[in-house]
Tab-separated table of C-alpha atoms in Angstrom:
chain	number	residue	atom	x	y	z
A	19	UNK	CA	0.000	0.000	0.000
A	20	UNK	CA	2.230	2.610	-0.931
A	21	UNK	CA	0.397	5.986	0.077
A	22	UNK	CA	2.595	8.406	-2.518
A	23	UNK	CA	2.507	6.520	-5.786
A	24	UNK	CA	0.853	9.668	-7.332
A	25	UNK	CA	3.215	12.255	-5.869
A	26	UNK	CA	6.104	10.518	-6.666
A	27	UNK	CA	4.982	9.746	-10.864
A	28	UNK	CA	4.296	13.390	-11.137
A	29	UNK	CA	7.411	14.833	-9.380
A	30	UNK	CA	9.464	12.184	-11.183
A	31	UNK	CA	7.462	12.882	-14.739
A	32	UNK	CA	6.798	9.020	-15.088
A	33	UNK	CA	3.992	7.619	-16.866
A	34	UNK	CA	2.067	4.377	-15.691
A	35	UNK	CA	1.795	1.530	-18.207
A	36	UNK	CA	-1.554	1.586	-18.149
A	37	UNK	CA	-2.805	5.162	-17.096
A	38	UNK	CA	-6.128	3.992	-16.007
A	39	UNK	CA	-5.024	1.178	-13.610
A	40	UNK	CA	-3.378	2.882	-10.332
A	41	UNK	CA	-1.594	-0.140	-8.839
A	42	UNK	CA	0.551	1.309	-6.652
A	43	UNK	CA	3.085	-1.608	-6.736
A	44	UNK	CA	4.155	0.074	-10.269
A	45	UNK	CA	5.381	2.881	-8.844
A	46	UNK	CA	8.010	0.331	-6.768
A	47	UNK	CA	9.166	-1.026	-10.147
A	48	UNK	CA	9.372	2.236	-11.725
A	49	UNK	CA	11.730	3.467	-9.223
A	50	UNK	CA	13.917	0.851	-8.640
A	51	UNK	CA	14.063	0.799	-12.563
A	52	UNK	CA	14.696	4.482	-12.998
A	53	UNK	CA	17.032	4.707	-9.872
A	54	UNK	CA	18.725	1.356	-10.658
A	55	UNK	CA	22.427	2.770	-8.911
A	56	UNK	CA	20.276	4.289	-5.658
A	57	UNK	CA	17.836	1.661	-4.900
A	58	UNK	CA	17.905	2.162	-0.857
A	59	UNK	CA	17.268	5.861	-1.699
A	60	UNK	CA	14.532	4.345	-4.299
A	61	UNK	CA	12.988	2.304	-1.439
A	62	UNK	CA	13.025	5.103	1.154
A	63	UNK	CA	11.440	7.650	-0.720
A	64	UNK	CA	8.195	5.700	-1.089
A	65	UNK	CA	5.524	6.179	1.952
A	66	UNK	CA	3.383	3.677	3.257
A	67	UNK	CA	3.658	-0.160	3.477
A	68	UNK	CA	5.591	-2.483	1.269
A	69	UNK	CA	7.006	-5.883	0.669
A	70	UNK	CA	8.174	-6.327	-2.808
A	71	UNK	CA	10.438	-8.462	-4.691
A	72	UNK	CA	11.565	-7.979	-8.212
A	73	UNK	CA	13.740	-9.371	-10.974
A	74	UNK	CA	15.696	-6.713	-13.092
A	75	UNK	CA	17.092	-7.925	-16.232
A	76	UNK	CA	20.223	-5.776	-15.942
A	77	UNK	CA	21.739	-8.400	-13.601
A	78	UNK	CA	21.000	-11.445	-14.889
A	79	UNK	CA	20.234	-14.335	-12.160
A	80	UNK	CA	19.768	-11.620	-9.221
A	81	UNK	CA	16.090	-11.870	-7.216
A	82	UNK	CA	15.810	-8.960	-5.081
A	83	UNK	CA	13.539	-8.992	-1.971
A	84	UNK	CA	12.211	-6.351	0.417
A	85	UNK	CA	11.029	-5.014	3.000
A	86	UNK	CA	9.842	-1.862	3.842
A	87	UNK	CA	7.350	-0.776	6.574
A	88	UNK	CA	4.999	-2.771	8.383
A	89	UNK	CA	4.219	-5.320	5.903
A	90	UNK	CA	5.076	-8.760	6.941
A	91	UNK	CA	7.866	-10.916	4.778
A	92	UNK	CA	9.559	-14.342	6.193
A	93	UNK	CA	12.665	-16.267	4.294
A	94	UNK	CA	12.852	-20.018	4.216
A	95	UNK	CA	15.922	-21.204	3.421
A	96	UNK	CA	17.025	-24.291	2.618
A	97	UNK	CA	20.337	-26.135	0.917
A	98	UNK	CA	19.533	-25.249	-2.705
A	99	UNK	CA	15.858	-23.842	-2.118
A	100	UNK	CA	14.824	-19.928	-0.880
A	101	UNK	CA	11.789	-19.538	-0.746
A	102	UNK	CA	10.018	-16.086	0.678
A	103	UNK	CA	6.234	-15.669	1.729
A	104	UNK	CA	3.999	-13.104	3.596
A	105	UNK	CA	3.548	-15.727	6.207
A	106	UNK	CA	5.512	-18.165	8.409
A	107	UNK	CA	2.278	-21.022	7.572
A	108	UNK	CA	2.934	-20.360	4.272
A	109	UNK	CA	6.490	-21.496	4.046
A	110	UNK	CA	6.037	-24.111	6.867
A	111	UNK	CA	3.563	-25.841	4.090
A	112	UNK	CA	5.576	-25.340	1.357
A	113	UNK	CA	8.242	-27.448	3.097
A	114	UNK	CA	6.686	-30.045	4.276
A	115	UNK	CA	4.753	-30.631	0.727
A	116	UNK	CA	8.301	-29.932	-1.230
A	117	UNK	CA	9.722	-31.728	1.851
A	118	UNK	CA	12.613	-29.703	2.262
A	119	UNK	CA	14.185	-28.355	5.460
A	120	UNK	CA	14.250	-24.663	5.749
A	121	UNK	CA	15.191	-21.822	7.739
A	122	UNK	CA	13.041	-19.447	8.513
A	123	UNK	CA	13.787	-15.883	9.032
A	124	UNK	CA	11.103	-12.937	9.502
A	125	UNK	CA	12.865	-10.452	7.348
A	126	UNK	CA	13.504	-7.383	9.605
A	127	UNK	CA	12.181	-3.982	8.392
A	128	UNK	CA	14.037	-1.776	6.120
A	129	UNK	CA	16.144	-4.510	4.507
A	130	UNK	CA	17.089	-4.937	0.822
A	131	UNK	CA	18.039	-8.329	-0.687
A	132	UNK	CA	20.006	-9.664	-3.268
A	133	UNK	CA	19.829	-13.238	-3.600
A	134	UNK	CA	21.404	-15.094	-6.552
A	135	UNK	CA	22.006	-19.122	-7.281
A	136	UNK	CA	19.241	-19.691	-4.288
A	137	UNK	CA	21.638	-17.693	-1.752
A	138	UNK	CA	21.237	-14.056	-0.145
A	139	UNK	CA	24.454	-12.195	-1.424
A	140	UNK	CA	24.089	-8.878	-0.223
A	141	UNK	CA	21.573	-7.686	2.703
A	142	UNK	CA	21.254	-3.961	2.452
A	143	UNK	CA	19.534	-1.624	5.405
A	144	UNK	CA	17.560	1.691	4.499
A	145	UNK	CA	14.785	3.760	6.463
A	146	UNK	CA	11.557	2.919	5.512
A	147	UNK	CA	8.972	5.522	6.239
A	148	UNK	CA	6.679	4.347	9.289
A	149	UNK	CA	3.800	7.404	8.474
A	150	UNK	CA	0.181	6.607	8.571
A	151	UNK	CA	-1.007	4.691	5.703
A	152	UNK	CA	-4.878	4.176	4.702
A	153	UNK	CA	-5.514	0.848	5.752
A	154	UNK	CA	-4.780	-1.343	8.561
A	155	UNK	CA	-1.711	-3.946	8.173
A	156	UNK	CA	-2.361	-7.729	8.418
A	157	UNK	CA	-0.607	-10.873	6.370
A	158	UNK	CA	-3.864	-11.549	4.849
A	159	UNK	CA	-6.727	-9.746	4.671
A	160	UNK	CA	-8.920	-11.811	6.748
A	161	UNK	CA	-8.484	-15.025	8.404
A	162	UNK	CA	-10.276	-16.588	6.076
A	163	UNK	CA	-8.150	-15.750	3.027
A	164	UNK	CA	-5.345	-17.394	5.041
A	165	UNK	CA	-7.300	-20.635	5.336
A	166	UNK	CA	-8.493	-20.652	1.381
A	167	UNK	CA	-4.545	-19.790	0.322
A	168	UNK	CA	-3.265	-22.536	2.692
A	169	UNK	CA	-5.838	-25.035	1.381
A	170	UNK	CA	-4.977	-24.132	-2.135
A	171	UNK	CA	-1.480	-24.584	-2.008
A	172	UNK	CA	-1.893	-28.045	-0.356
A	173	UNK	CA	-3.910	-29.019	-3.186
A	174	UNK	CA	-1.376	-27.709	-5.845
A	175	UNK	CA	0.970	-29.990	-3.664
A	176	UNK	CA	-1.228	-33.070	-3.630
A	177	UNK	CA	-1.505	-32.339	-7.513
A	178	UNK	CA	2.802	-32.350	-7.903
């Protein structure tokens, strides 16, 4: 839920892709795209709440996870697997149904990560901006859209 999405397209002169959709996950994208040698200043000019993760095809094989404010994000990690969730359930499932041991790690707030070959190379910090957002902050929306995602992925794992 980032809050200035609008603000920053207009004092940036960006475009959105599609001018009638206002995702505000685009303008995450667009920043880190545009801003590609400052991403921690990138992530810390955006208000509001935020986990993201992106690939950006200037660096080949690179994943880059984060987190900014508020919104939840948890690592597992196992010998050749990483695998990142909103939830602690989520990746608990996912490794018993893969069966695969992981680690898990809550990802602390304010971190950047680069992970390539299944491995977290570089863990950056940067401030994330803790002011008021419009909604409330949960994992899921409501308990029950934990329950129906949980189910779902155990029957995608059943399936494989």
């Amino acid at each position: 839920m980032i809050d200035n999405d609008d603000a920053v397209f207009r004092r940036r002169g960006w475009r959105r892709h599609e001018p009638e959709m206002t995702v505000d996950s685009e303008v995450i994208f667009a920043s880190v795209e545009h801003r590609c040698d400052e991403v921690v200043l990138a992530l810390e000019e955006l208000r509001g709440t935020m986990a993201a993760a992106w690939l950006d095809e200037r660096e080949p094989g690179a994943l880059h996870v984060a987190r900014g404010a508020r919104r939840p994000l948890w690592l597992g990690v196992g010998r050749r697997e990483l695998l990142f969730a909103s939830t602690r359930e989520a990746l608990l499932l996912a490794s018993r149904y893969a069966r695969v041991e992981l680690e898990l790690e809550e990802v602390a707030e304010g971190t950047l990560l680069r992970v390539a070959d299944g491995r977290i190379g570089e863990r950056t910090g940067f401030r994330p901006d803790h002011g008021a957002s419009r909604s409330p902050v949960v994992p899921m929306r409501s308990r029950q859209e934990q329950v129906a995602c949980l189910a779902r992925l155990q029957a995608i794992a059943a399936v494989a």
